[in-house]
Amino acid sequence: MSEIANETPWEPSQRYPEPRFRAFAPGFLRFRVMNSAVQKLAGGCAWAEGPVWFGDQRALYWSDIPNDRILRWDEATAQVATFRKSSNFANGNTRDRQGRLVTCEHLTRRVTRTEYDGSITVLADRFEGKRLNSPNDVVVKSDGSIWFTDPPFGIAGWVEGEKAESELPQAVYRVDGQSGAITRVTDALAGPNGLAFSPDETILYVVESRAEPRRIVGFDVAEDGRVSNQRVVVQGEPGDTPDGFRVDTEGNLWCGWGMGDAERDGVRVFNAEGRPLGHIDLPERCANLCFGGRHRNRLFMASSRSLYAVYVNAQGVAGG
């Protein structure tokens, strides 16, 4: 356990296989590794978000938004340290195709890249001369383009940013990997939140977090970055709260889930057609997750006040 205070009660399973895996459909339990249990790696966060794995460092970075910091968990020592404070109320994080950290910042209303020397490059903070709202989550496509969501959550109050008026509609944006030009992909979603690509990058999935109830929509993606054929892939039920998610190499969606009902807290897994396959129970709502480890088969789960991990029989999409 890290040196950060452990605030959430945690009772690790003493039995194999891990009983926190619940199957909704035949075959889900094949993702469960017989001798791998869910571990709590760190506690003491206010709202854990945006995990990203750095294999070359054997380290996991994630945001603790209200505490205005990015934390770093070291695989070799199991220690947690503060990587950046102030983080400008950082939310989503990912790596670009050169291995650099890309971060969504609420306070500065921008998307940034941390260079190898530690300097910060602003990738996007305005569109058509107007300030972004509060970039939320981000993913990088294999062509180097950077895609991010821009809801107003960070400017809605003073806990995860600073209260301000929106200058732009809620939208999904794309930053060209070569020119740096910013285009608006879509502004048709209420509260665009987590996003990810299918393994072949022909589908963009986005959580519509202000739909009633929440849902995950899909778009077909053209080579030039345009999207079309918007449709609902996962339709949540009342009380469901999909947030951040990642896709495995088979095209399954591993989604942060929960809030308000202990039966929903954890990670819910869907196939590419939106059929629920199963659930990994956690004692807190999971806001976001990523695959990491040497073989991209360790699932890291940023969950309210804590960080959890478990090995699974699945691999995250490379670069996802």
PDB file of C-alpha atoms in Angstrom:
ATOM      1  CA  MET A   1       0.000   0.000   0.000  1.00  0.00           C
ATOM      2  CA  SER A   2       1.182   3.519  -0.717  1.00  0.00           C
ATOM      3  CA  GLU A   3       2.039   6.128   1.878  1.00  0.00           C
ATOM      4  CA  ILE A   4      -1.106   8.054   0.920  1.00  0.00           C
ATOM      5  CA  ALA A   5      -3.806   7.631   3.547  1.00  0.00           C
ATOM      6  CA  ASN A   6      -6.084   4.666   3.065  1.00  0.00           C
ATOM      7  CA  GLU A   7      -9.530   6.197   3.608  1.00  0.00           C
ATOM      8  CA  THR A   8     -11.825   3.636   2.001  1.00  0.00           C
ATOM      9  CA  PRO A   9     -12.409   0.355   3.904  1.00  0.00           C
ATOM     10  CA  TRP A  10     -10.935  -2.488   1.915  1.00  0.00           C
ATOM     11  CA  GLU A  11     -11.074  -6.229   2.445  1.00  0.00           C
ATOM     12  CA  PRO A  12      -9.033  -8.064  -0.201  1.00  0.00           C
ATOM     13  CA  SER A  13     -10.321 -11.467  -1.185  1.00  0.00           C
ATOM     14  CA  GLN A  14      -8.513 -14.347   0.487  1.00  0.00           C
ATOM     15  CA  ARG A  15      -9.805 -16.878  -2.010  1.00  0.00           C
ATOM     16  CA  TYR A  16      -9.123 -17.666  -5.655  1.00  0.00           C
ATOM     17  CA  PRO A  17     -10.601 -17.163  -8.131  1.00  0.00           C
ATOM     18  CA  GLU A  18     -11.539 -13.527  -7.425  1.00  0.00           C
ATOM     19  CA  PRO A  19     -15.249 -13.490  -6.437  1.00  0.00           C
ATOM     20  CA  ARG A  20     -15.651  -9.856  -7.538  1.00  0.00           C
ATOM     21  CA  PHE A  21     -16.075 -10.964 -11.160  1.00  0.00           C
ATOM     22  CA  ARG A  22     -19.800 -11.326 -11.928  1.00  0.00           C
ATOM     23  CA  ALA A  23     -20.901 -12.820 -15.232  1.00  0.00           C
ATOM     24  CA  PHE A  24     -23.951 -11.516 -17.090  1.00  0.00           C
ATOM     25  CA  ALA A  25     -23.290 -13.583 -20.214  1.00  0.00           C
ATOM     26  CA  PRO A  26     -21.600 -16.922 -20.919  1.00  0.00           C
ATOM     27  CA  GLY A  27     -17.875 -16.573 -21.401  1.00  0.00           C
ATOM     28  CA  PHE A  28     -17.229 -13.514 -19.233  1.00  0.00           C
ATOM     29  CA  LEU A  29     -15.353 -15.472 -16.595  1.00  0.00           C
ATOM     30  CA  ARG A  30     -12.696 -16.341 -19.172  1.00  0.00           C
ATOM     31  CA  PHE A  31     -11.389 -12.816 -18.524  1.00  0.00           C
ATOM     32  CA  ARG A  32     -10.735 -13.717 -14.880  1.00  0.00           C
ATOM     33  CA  VAL A  33      -7.207 -14.883 -14.055  1.00  0.00           C
ATOM     34  CA  MET A  34      -7.453 -17.789 -11.635  1.00  0.00           C
ATOM     35  CA  ASN A  35      -4.792 -16.540  -9.191  1.00  0.00           C
ATOM     36  CA  SER A  36      -5.149 -12.779  -9.534  1.00  0.00           C
ATOM     37  CA  ALA A  37      -7.134 -10.778  -6.978  1.00  0.00           C
ATOM     38  CA  VAL A  38      -8.193  -7.142  -7.073  1.00  0.00           C
ATOM     39  CA  GLN A  39      -5.566  -5.081  -5.246  1.00  0.00           C
ATOM     40  CA  LYS A  40      -5.880  -1.637  -3.724  1.00  0.00           C
ATOM     41  CA  LEU A  41      -2.770   0.300  -4.703  1.00  0.00           C
ATOM     42  CA  ALA A  42      -3.487   3.706  -3.177  1.00  0.00           C
ATOM     43  CA  GLY A  43      -6.080   5.695  -1.262  1.00  0.00           C
ATOM     44  CA  GLY A  44      -6.537   9.219  -0.010  1.00  0.00           C
ATOM     45  CA  CYS A  45      -7.804  10.836  -3.217  1.00  0.00           C
ATOM     46  CA  ALA A  46     -10.780  13.153  -3.469  1.00  0.00           C
ATOM     47  CA  TRP A  47     -11.786  12.102  -7.004  1.00  0.00           C
ATOM     48  CA  ALA A  48      -9.426   9.791  -8.886  1.00  0.00           C
ATOM     49  CA  GLU A  49      -9.493  10.060 -12.688  1.00  0.00           C
ATOM     50  CA  GLY A  50      -7.516   9.764 -15.903  1.00  0.00           C
ATOM     51  CA  PRO A  51      -5.113   6.815 -15.351  1.00  0.00           C
ATOM     52  CA  VAL A  52      -2.381   6.272 -17.942  1.00  0.00           C
ATOM     53  CA  TRP A  53       0.344   3.626 -18.012  1.00  0.00           C
ATOM     54  CA  PHE A  54       4.019   4.400 -18.771  1.00  0.00           C
ATOM     55  CA  GLY A  55       5.625   1.065 -19.557  1.00  0.00           C
ATOM     56  CA  ASP A  56       9.106   2.491 -19.967  1.00  0.00           C
ATOM     57  CA  GLN A  57       8.903   3.788 -16.389  1.00  0.00           C
ATOM     58  CA  ARG A  58       6.861   0.898 -15.002  1.00  0.00           C
ATOM     59  CA  ALA A  59       4.574   3.539 -13.558  1.00  0.00           C
ATOM     60  CA  LEU A  60       0.932   4.553 -13.514  1.00  0.00           C
ATOM     61  CA  TYR A  61      -0.060   8.233 -13.518  1.00  0.00           C
ATOM     62  CA  TRP A  62      -3.520   9.459 -12.568  1.00  0.00           C
ATOM     63  CA  SER A  63      -5.336  12.667 -11.650  1.00  0.00           C
ATOM     64  CA  ASP A  64      -6.794  13.589  -8.269  1.00  0.00           C
ATOM     65  CA  ILE A  65      -8.908  16.462  -9.553  1.00  0.00           C
ATOM     66  CA  PRO A  66     -10.194  18.331  -6.447  1.00  0.00           C
ATOM     67  CA  ASN A  67      -6.743  18.038  -4.813  1.00  0.00           C
ATOM     68  CA  ASP A  68      -5.252  19.632  -7.933  1.00  0.00           C
ATOM     69  CA  ARG A  69      -2.532  17.051  -8.509  1.00  0.00           C
ATOM     70  CA  ILE A  70      -1.319  14.230 -10.706  1.00  0.00           C
ATOM     71  CA  LEU A  71      -0.052  11.198  -8.796  1.00  0.00           C
ATOM     72  CA  ARG A  72       2.435   8.494  -9.798  1.00  0.00           C
ATOM     73  CA  TRP A  73       2.434   4.870  -8.628  1.00  0.00           C
ATOM     74  CA  ASP A  74       5.722   3.007  -9.091  1.00  0.00           C
ATOM     75  CA  GLU A  75       5.376  -0.675  -9.952  1.00  0.00           C
ATOM     76  CA  ALA A  76       8.831  -1.615  -8.662  1.00  0.00           C
ATOM     77  CA  THR A  77       8.490  -0.011  -5.228  1.00  0.00           C
ATOM     78  CA  ALA A  78       4.676   0.171  -4.869  1.00  0.00           C
ATOM     79  CA  GLN A  79       5.140   3.763  -3.683  1.00  0.00           C
ATOM     80  CA  VAL A  80       3.012   6.769  -4.605  1.00  0.00           C
ATOM     81  CA  ALA A  81       4.443  10.223  -5.177  1.00  0.00           C
ATOM     82  CA  THR A  82       3.076  13.533  -6.395  1.00  0.00           C
ATOM     83  CA  PHE A  83       4.114  14.058 -10.004  1.00  0.00           C
ATOM     84  CA  ARG A  84       2.602  17.528 -10.455  1.00  0.00           C
ATOM     85  CA  LYS A  85       0.929  20.047  -8.154  1.00  0.00           C
ATOM     86  CA  SER A  86      -0.664  22.312  -9.209  1.00  0.00           C
ATOM     87  CA  SER A  87      -1.946  20.232 -12.097  1.00  0.00           C
ATOM     88  CA  ASN A  88      -4.430  22.946 -13.163  1.00  0.00           C
ATOM     89  CA  PHE A  89      -7.127  20.522 -11.974  1.00  0.00           C
ATOM     90  CA  ALA A  90      -6.067  17.910 -14.516  1.00  0.00           C
ATOM     91  CA  ASN A  91      -8.645  15.323 -15.552  1.00  0.00           C
ATOM     92  CA  GLY A  92      -8.021  12.893 -18.431  1.00  0.00           C
ATOM     93  CA  ASN A  93      -4.526  11.748 -19.407  1.00  0.00           C
ATOM     94  CA  THR A  94      -3.035   9.658 -22.185  1.00  0.00           C
ATOM     95  CA  ARG A  95       0.255   9.235 -24.085  1.00  0.00           C
ATOM     96  CA  ASP A  96       0.913  10.369 -27.613  1.00  0.00           C
ATOM     97  CA  ARG A  97       2.627   8.114 -30.153  1.00  0.00           C
ATOM     98  CA  GLN A  98       6.018   9.470 -29.058  1.00  0.00           C
ATOM     99  CA  GLY A  99       5.351   8.511 -25.452  1.00  0.00           C
ATOM    100  CA  ARG A 100       4.670  11.988 -24.085  1.00  0.00           C
ATOM    101  CA  LEU A 101       2.005  12.749 -21.500  1.00  0.00           C
ATOM    102  CA  VAL A 102      -1.106  14.479 -22.874  1.00  0.00           C
ATOM    103  CA  THR A 103      -3.406  16.037 -20.262  1.00  0.00           C
ATOM    104  CA  CYS A 104      -6.813  17.718 -20.093  1.00  0.00           C
ATOM    105  CA  GLU A 105      -6.754  20.693 -17.700  1.00  0.00           C
ATOM    106  CA  HIS A 106      -9.913  22.178 -16.212  1.00  0.00           C
ATOM    107  CA  LEU A 107      -8.483  25.348 -14.685  1.00  0.00           C
ATOM    108  CA  THR A 108      -6.675  26.572 -17.804  1.00  0.00           C
ATOM    109  CA  ARG A 109      -9.352  25.094 -20.101  1.00  0.00           C
ATOM    110  CA  ARG A 110      -6.778  23.485 -22.335  1.00  0.00           C
ATOM    111  CA  VAL A 111      -5.097  20.282 -23.537  1.00  0.00           C
ATOM    112  CA  THR A 112      -1.347  20.113 -22.974  1.00  0.00           C
ATOM    113  CA  ARG A 113       1.620  17.892 -23.740  1.00  0.00           C
ATOM    114  CA  THR A 114       4.497  17.356 -21.319  1.00  0.00           C
ATOM    115  CA  GLU A 115       7.749  17.283 -23.280  1.00  0.00           C
ATOM    116  CA  TYR A 116      10.684  15.022 -22.486  1.00  0.00           C
ATOM    117  CA  ASP A 117      12.441  17.900 -20.700  1.00  0.00           C
ATOM    118  CA  GLY A 118       9.392  18.638 -18.544  1.00  0.00           C
ATOM    119  CA  SER A 119       8.257  21.749 -20.402  1.00  0.00           C
ATOM    120  CA  ILE A 120       4.586  22.158 -21.298  1.00  0.00           C
ATOM    121  CA  THR A 121       3.224  22.630 -24.812  1.00  0.00           C
ATOM    122  CA  VAL A 122      -0.350  23.839 -25.272  1.00  0.00           C
ATOM    123  CA  LEU A 123      -2.106  21.737 -27.904  1.00  0.00           C
ATOM    124  CA  ALA A 124      -5.554  23.339 -27.697  1.00  0.00           C
ATOM    125  CA  ASP A 125      -7.142  26.067 -25.602  1.00  0.00           C
ATOM    126  CA  ARG A 126      -9.389  27.863 -28.090  1.00  0.00           C
ATOM    127  CA  PHE A 127     -11.535  27.163 -31.099  1.00  0.00           C
ATOM    128  CA  GLU A 128     -12.426  29.870 -33.576  1.00  0.00           C
ATOM    129  CA  GLY A 129     -11.077  32.434 -31.123  1.00  0.00           C
ATOM    130  CA  LYS A 130     -13.204  31.325 -28.175  1.00  0.00           C
ATOM    131  CA  ARG A 131     -12.031  29.535 -25.033  1.00  0.00           C
ATOM    132  CA  LEU A 132     -12.733  25.849 -24.593  1.00  0.00           C
ATOM    133  CA  ASN A 133     -14.992  24.816 -21.709  1.00  0.00           C
ATOM    134  CA  SER A 134     -13.023  22.270 -19.644  1.00  0.00           C
ATOM    135  CA  PRO A 135     -11.379  19.438 -21.632  1.00  0.00           C
ATOM    136  CA  ASN A 136     -12.323  16.193 -19.941  1.00  0.00           C
ATOM    137  CA  ASP A 137     -10.895  13.064 -21.570  1.00  0.00           C
ATOM    138  CA  VAL A 138      -8.428  12.456 -24.379  1.00  0.00           C
ATOM    139  CA  VAL A 139      -7.221   9.703 -26.721  1.00  0.00           C
ATOM    140  CA  VAL A 140      -4.559   9.616 -29.441  1.00  0.00           C
ATOM    141  CA  LYS A 141      -5.121   7.861 -32.755  1.00  0.00           C
ATOM    142  CA  SER A 142      -2.340   5.983 -34.567  1.00  0.00           C
ATOM    143  CA  ASP A 143      -1.977   8.836 -37.085  1.00  0.00           C
ATOM    144  CA  GLY A 144      -0.960  11.092 -34.203  1.00  0.00           C
ATOM    145  CA  SER A 145      -4.231  13.026 -34.057  1.00  0.00           C
ATOM    146  CA  ILE A 146      -5.469  13.929 -30.579  1.00  0.00           C
ATOM    147  CA  TRP A 147      -9.189  13.651 -29.835  1.00  0.00           C
ATOM    148  CA  PHE A 148     -10.754  15.129 -26.718  1.00  0.00           C
ATOM    149  CA  THR A 149     -14.137  15.902 -25.170  1.00  0.00           C
ATOM    150  CA  ASP A 150     -15.048  19.374 -23.905  1.00  0.00           C
ATOM    151  CA  PRO A 151     -18.050  19.490 -21.537  1.00  0.00           C
ATOM    152  CA  PRO A 152     -18.492  22.374 -19.069  1.00  0.00           C
ATOM    153  CA  PHE A 153     -18.007  20.363 -15.878  1.00  0.00           C
ATOM    154  CA  GLY A 154     -14.839  22.173 -14.784  1.00  0.00           C
ATOM    155  CA  ILE A 155     -16.395  25.625 -15.132  1.00  0.00           C
ATOM    156  CA  ALA A 156     -19.634  24.700 -13.361  1.00  0.00           C
ATOM    157  CA  GLY A 157     -18.202  25.485  -9.900  1.00  0.00           C
ATOM    158  CA  TRP A 158     -15.052  26.016  -7.837  1.00  0.00           C
ATOM    159  CA  VAL A 159     -14.182  22.434  -6.808  1.00  0.00           C
ATOM    160  CA  GLU A 160     -12.643  21.090 -10.022  1.00  0.00           C
ATOM    161  CA  GLY A 161     -11.766  24.409 -11.650  1.00  0.00           C
ATOM    162  CA  GLU A 162     -13.188  27.926 -11.563  1.00  0.00           C
ATOM    163  CA  LYS A 163     -16.751  28.908 -12.343  1.00  0.00           C
ATOM    164  CA  ALA A 164     -17.144  30.644 -15.687  1.00  0.00           C
ATOM    165  CA  GLU A 165     -19.506  31.036 -18.599  1.00  0.00           C
ATOM    166  CA  SER A 166     -19.278  28.725 -21.601  1.00  0.00           C
ATOM    167  CA  GLU A 167     -18.060  30.361 -24.781  1.00  0.00           C
ATOM    168  CA  LEU A 168     -18.485  27.266 -26.953  1.00  0.00           C
ATOM    169  CA  PRO A 169     -21.006  24.431 -27.181  1.00  0.00           C
ATOM    170  CA  GLN A 170     -20.135  21.091 -25.624  1.00  0.00           C
ATOM    171  CA  ALA A 171     -18.232  19.147 -28.253  1.00  0.00           C
ATOM    172  CA  VAL A 172     -15.650  16.595 -29.299  1.00  0.00           C
ATOM    173  CA  TYR A 173     -12.523  17.979 -30.988  1.00  0.00           C
ATOM    174  CA  ARG A 174      -9.642  16.656 -33.058  1.00  0.00           C
ATOM    175  CA  VAL A 175      -6.118  18.097 -33.159  1.00  0.00           C
ATOM    176  CA  ASP A 176      -4.326  17.116 -36.377  1.00  0.00           C
ATOM    177  CA  GLY A 177      -1.149  15.179 -35.660  1.00  0.00           C
ATOM    178  CA  GLN A 178       0.854  16.978 -38.343  1.00  0.00           C
ATOM    179  CA  SER A 179      -0.457  20.536 -38.626  1.00  0.00           C
ATOM    180  CA  GLY A 180      -1.925  20.969 -35.142  1.00  0.00           C
ATOM    181  CA  ALA A 181      -5.128  22.303 -36.702  1.00  0.00           C
ATOM    182  CA  ILE A 182      -8.202  21.927 -34.472  1.00  0.00           C
ATOM    183  CA  THR A 183     -11.527  20.772 -35.864  1.00  0.00           C
ATOM    184  CA  ARG A 184     -14.844  20.230 -34.141  1.00  0.00           C
ATOM    185  CA  VAL A 185     -15.830  16.594 -34.626  1.00  0.00           C
ATOM    186  CA  THR A 186     -19.367  16.844 -33.238  1.00  0.00           C
ATOM    187  CA  ASP A 187     -21.407  19.056 -30.920  1.00  0.00           C
ATOM    188  CA  ALA A 188     -24.457  16.785 -30.951  1.00  0.00           C
ATOM    189  CA  LEU A 189     -23.847  15.164 -27.550  1.00  0.00           C
ATOM    190  CA  ALA A 190     -25.005  16.279 -24.100  1.00  0.00           C
ATOM    191  CA  GLY A 191     -22.028  16.119 -21.749  1.00  0.00           C
ATOM    192  CA  PRO A 192     -19.438  14.321 -23.928  1.00  0.00           C
ATOM    193  CA  ASN A 193     -17.139  12.523 -21.511  1.00  0.00           C
ATOM    194  CA  GLY A 194     -14.985   9.388 -21.924  1.00  0.00           C
ATOM    195  CA  LEU A 195     -13.954   8.359 -25.426  1.00  0.00           C
ATOM    196  CA  ALA A 196     -12.042   5.560 -27.158  1.00  0.00           C
ATOM    197  CA  PHE A 197     -11.514   3.992 -30.560  1.00  0.00           C
ATOM    198  CA  SER A 198     -12.315   0.482 -31.715  1.00  0.00           C
ATOM    199  CA  PRO A 199      -9.206  -1.671 -32.310  1.00  0.00           C
ATOM    200  CA  ASP A 200      -9.171  -0.849 -36.038  1.00  0.00           C
ATOM    201  CA  GLU A 201      -9.971   2.832 -35.314  1.00  0.00           C
ATOM    202  CA  THR A 202     -12.997   2.838 -37.626  1.00  0.00           C
ATOM    203  CA  ILE A 203     -15.381   3.550 -34.729  1.00  0.00           C
ATOM    204  CA  LEU A 204     -15.191   6.340 -32.161  1.00  0.00           C
ATOM    205  CA  TYR A 205     -17.081   5.662 -28.934  1.00  0.00           C
ATOM    206  CA  VAL A 206     -18.112   8.561 -26.676  1.00  0.00           C
ATOM    207  CA  VAL A 207     -19.960   8.585 -23.356  1.00  0.00           C
ATOM    208  CA  GLU A 208     -22.930  10.961 -23.443  1.00  0.00           C
ATOM    209  CA  SER A 209     -22.985  11.668 -19.727  1.00  0.00           C
ATOM    210  CA  ARG A 210     -25.882  14.122 -19.658  1.00  0.00           C
ATOM    211  CA  ALA A 211     -28.268  11.925 -21.582  1.00  0.00           C
ATOM    212  CA  GLU A 212     -31.116  10.557 -19.454  1.00  0.00           C
ATOM    213  CA  PRO A 213     -30.096   7.878 -18.742  1.00  0.00           C
ATOM    214  CA  ARG A 214     -26.430   7.935 -19.755  1.00  0.00           C
ATOM    215  CA  ARG A 215     -25.296   6.068 -22.837  1.00  0.00           C
ATOM    216  CA  ILE A 216     -22.319   5.347 -25.067  1.00  0.00           C
ATOM    217  CA  VAL A 217     -22.666   6.365 -28.693  1.00  0.00           C
ATOM    218  CA  GLY A 218     -20.620   5.257 -31.672  1.00  0.00           C
ATOM    219  CA  PHE A 219     -19.542   7.092 -34.824  1.00  0.00           C
ATOM    220  CA  ASP A 220     -17.967   5.805 -38.011  1.00  0.00           C
ATOM    221  CA  VAL A 221     -14.594   7.489 -38.539  1.00  0.00           C
ATOM    222  CA  ALA A 222     -13.290   8.475 -41.999  1.00  0.00           C
ATOM    223  CA  GLU A 223      -9.584   8.709 -42.812  1.00  0.00           C
ATOM    224  CA  ASP A 224      -9.771  12.510 -42.812  1.00  0.00           C
ATOM    225  CA  GLY A 225     -11.213  12.526 -39.280  1.00  0.00           C
ATOM    226  CA  ARG A 226     -14.836  13.196 -40.127  1.00  0.00           C
ATOM    227  CA  VAL A 227     -17.440  11.154 -38.269  1.00  0.00           C
ATOM    228  CA  SER A 228     -20.859   9.925 -39.347  1.00  0.00           C
ATOM    229  CA  ASN A 229     -23.613   7.455 -38.553  1.00  0.00           C
ATOM    230  CA  GLN A 230     -24.151   8.359 -34.921  1.00  0.00           C
ATOM    231  CA  ARG A 231     -25.898   5.540 -33.056  1.00  0.00           C
ATOM    232  CA  VAL A 232     -26.377   4.264 -29.512  1.00  0.00           C
ATOM    233  CA  VAL A 233     -24.076   1.348 -28.659  1.00  0.00           C
ATOM    234  CA  VAL A 234     -24.698   1.051 -24.913  1.00  0.00           C
ATOM    235  CA  GLN A 235     -27.974   2.348 -23.515  1.00  0.00           C
ATOM    236  CA  GLY A 236     -27.723   2.710 -19.761  1.00  0.00           C
ATOM    237  CA  GLU A 237     -30.570   2.187 -17.356  1.00  0.00           C
ATOM    238  CA  PRO A 238     -31.647   4.784 -14.762  1.00  0.00           C
ATOM    239  CA  GLY A 239     -28.809   5.029 -12.253  1.00  0.00           C
ATOM    240  CA  ASP A 240     -26.094   3.822 -14.632  1.00  0.00           C
ATOM    241  CA  THR A 241     -23.153   6.203 -14.875  1.00  0.00           C
ATOM    242  CA  PRO A 242     -20.611   5.259 -17.563  1.00  0.00           C
ATOM    243  CA  ASP A 243     -17.688   7.669 -17.392  1.00  0.00           C
ATOM    244  CA  GLY A 244     -14.216   6.752 -18.709  1.00  0.00           C
ATOM    245  CA  PHE A 245     -13.511   3.507 -20.544  1.00  0.00           C
ATOM    246  CA  ARG A 246     -11.016   1.595 -22.680  1.00  0.00           C
ATOM    247  CA  VAL A 247     -11.275  -1.042 -25.405  1.00  0.00           C
ATOM    248  CA  ASP A 248      -9.490  -4.396 -25.532  1.00  0.00           C
ATOM    249  CA  THR A 249      -8.056  -6.089 -28.609  1.00  0.00           C
ATOM    250  CA  GLU A 250     -11.284  -8.036 -29.157  1.00  0.00           C
ATOM    251  CA  GLY A 251     -13.303  -4.814 -29.263  1.00  0.00           C
ATOM    252  CA  ASN A 252     -14.910  -5.159 -25.825  1.00  0.00           C
ATOM    253  CA  LEU A 253     -15.592  -1.968 -23.854  1.00  0.00           C
ATOM    254  CA  TRP A 254     -14.328  -1.887 -20.250  1.00  0.00           C
ATOM    255  CA  CYS A 255     -16.251   0.938 -18.578  1.00  0.00           C
ATOM    256  CA  GLY A 256     -15.953   2.788 -15.307  1.00  0.00           C
ATOM    257  CA  TRP A 257     -19.324   2.403 -13.593  1.00  0.00           C
ATOM    258  CA  GLY A 258     -21.324   3.110 -10.455  1.00  0.00           C
ATOM    259  CA  MET A 259     -22.535   5.743  -7.995  1.00  0.00           C
ATOM    260  CA  GLY A 260     -25.620   5.562  -5.827  1.00  0.00           C
ATOM    261  CA  ASP A 261     -25.907   1.773  -5.808  1.00  0.00           C
ATOM    262  CA  ALA A 262     -23.286  -0.684  -4.545  1.00  0.00           C
ATOM    263  CA  GLU A 263     -24.375  -3.228  -7.153  1.00  0.00           C
ATOM    264  CA  ARG A 264     -23.238  -0.831  -9.883  1.00  0.00           C
ATOM    265  CA  ASP A 265     -19.890   0.262  -8.406  1.00  0.00           C
ATOM    266  CA  GLY A 266     -16.899  -1.043 -10.329  1.00  0.00           C
ATOM    267  CA  VAL A 267     -16.206  -1.902 -13.966  1.00  0.00           C
ATOM    268  CA  ARG A 268     -18.820  -3.081 -16.458  1.00  0.00           C
ATOM    269  CA  VAL A 269     -17.757  -4.872 -19.623  1.00  0.00           C
ATOM    270  CA  PHE A 270     -19.686  -4.842 -22.917  1.00  0.00           C
ATOM    271  CA  ASN A 271     -18.999  -6.448 -26.256  1.00  0.00           C
ATOM    272  CA  ALA A 272     -18.737  -4.342 -29.413  1.00  0.00           C
ATOM    273  CA  GLU A 273     -22.484  -4.647 -30.012  1.00  0.00           C
ATOM    274  CA  GLY A 274     -23.249  -3.211 -26.568  1.00  0.00           C
ATOM    275  CA  ARG A 275     -24.257  -6.443 -24.882  1.00  0.00           C
ATOM    276  CA  PRO A 276     -23.303  -6.494 -21.163  1.00  0.00           C
ATOM    277  CA  LEU A 277     -20.871  -9.341 -20.466  1.00  0.00           C
ATOM    278  CA  GLY A 278     -20.084  -8.902 -16.797  1.00  0.00           C
ATOM    279  CA  HIS A 279     -18.964  -6.723 -13.937  1.00  0.00           C
ATOM    280  CA  ILE A 280     -15.987  -6.339 -11.592  1.00  0.00           C
ATOM    281  CA  ASP A 281     -17.229  -5.234  -8.171  1.00  0.00           C
ATOM    282  CA  LEU A 282     -15.410  -2.469  -6.307  1.00  0.00           C
ATOM    283  CA  PRO A 283     -16.352  -0.710  -3.055  1.00  0.00           C
ATOM    284  CA  GLU A 284     -16.391   2.651  -4.876  1.00  0.00           C
ATOM    285  CA  ARG A 285     -17.548   4.065  -8.164  1.00  0.00           C
ATOM    286  CA  CYS A 286     -14.907   3.629 -10.863  1.00  0.00           C
ATOM    287  CA  ALA A 287     -14.510   6.868 -12.820  1.00  0.00           C
ATOM    288  CA  ASN A 288     -11.903   5.768 -15.356  1.00  0.00           C
ATOM    289  CA  LEU A 289      -9.481   2.977 -16.145  1.00  0.00           C
ATOM    290  CA  CYS A 290      -6.665   1.844 -18.401  1.00  0.00           C
ATOM    291  CA  PHE A 291      -4.744  -1.272 -19.337  1.00  0.00           C
ATOM    292  CA  GLY A 292      -1.076  -1.468 -18.393  1.00  0.00           C
ATOM    293  CA  GLY A 293       1.733  -3.753 -17.405  1.00  0.00           C
ATOM    294  CA  ARG A 294       4.219  -5.486 -19.670  1.00  0.00           C
ATOM    295  CA  HIS A 295       1.506  -7.178 -21.738  1.00  0.00           C
ATOM    296  CA  ARG A 296      -1.279  -4.587 -21.368  1.00  0.00           C
ATOM    297  CA  ASN A 297      -3.237  -7.124 -19.323  1.00  0.00           C
ATOM    298  CA  ARG A 298      -3.334  -5.357 -15.974  1.00  0.00           C
ATOM    299  CA  LEU A 299      -6.454  -3.288 -15.464  1.00  0.00           C
ATOM    300  CA  PHE A 300      -5.890  -0.100 -13.434  1.00  0.00           C
ATOM    301  CA  MET A 301      -9.088   1.429 -12.031  1.00  0.00           C
ATOM    302  CA  ALA A 302      -9.245   5.030 -10.768  1.00  0.00           C
ATOM    303  CA  SER A 303     -12.185   4.820  -8.397  1.00  0.00           C
ATOM    304  CA  SER A 304     -13.408   7.780  -6.376  1.00  0.00           C
ATOM    305  CA  ARG A 305     -10.891   7.934  -3.507  1.00  0.00           C
ATOM    306  CA  SER A 306      -8.681   5.019  -4.515  1.00  0.00           C
ATOM    307  CA  LEU A 307      -6.655   3.243  -7.180  1.00  0.00           C
ATOM    308  CA  TYR A 308      -7.203  -0.492  -7.785  1.00  0.00           C
ATOM    309  CA  ALA A 309      -5.667  -3.048 -10.136  1.00  0.00           C
ATOM    310  CA  VAL A 310      -6.245  -6.619 -11.299  1.00  0.00           C
ATOM    311  CA  TYR A 311      -4.731  -8.862 -13.961  1.00  0.00           C
ATOM    312  CA  VAL A 312      -7.194 -10.031 -16.600  1.00  0.00           C
ATOM    313  CA  ASN A 313      -7.193 -12.405 -19.560  1.00  0.00           C
ATOM    314  CA  ALA A 314      -7.546  -9.517 -21.999  1.00  0.00           C
ATOM    315  CA  GLN A 315      -5.199  -6.992 -23.563  1.00  0.00           C
ATOM    316  CA  GLY A 316      -5.856  -3.328 -24.001  1.00  0.00           C
ATOM    317  CA  VAL A 317      -5.474  -1.862 -27.476  1.00  0.00           C
ATOM    318  CA  ALA A 318      -1.897  -0.715 -28.042  1.00  0.00           C
ATOM    319  CA  GLY A 319      -1.667   3.038 -27.516  1.00  0.00           C
ATOM    320  CA  GLY A 320      -5.171   3.120 -26.047  1.00  0.00           C
TER     321      GLY A 320
END
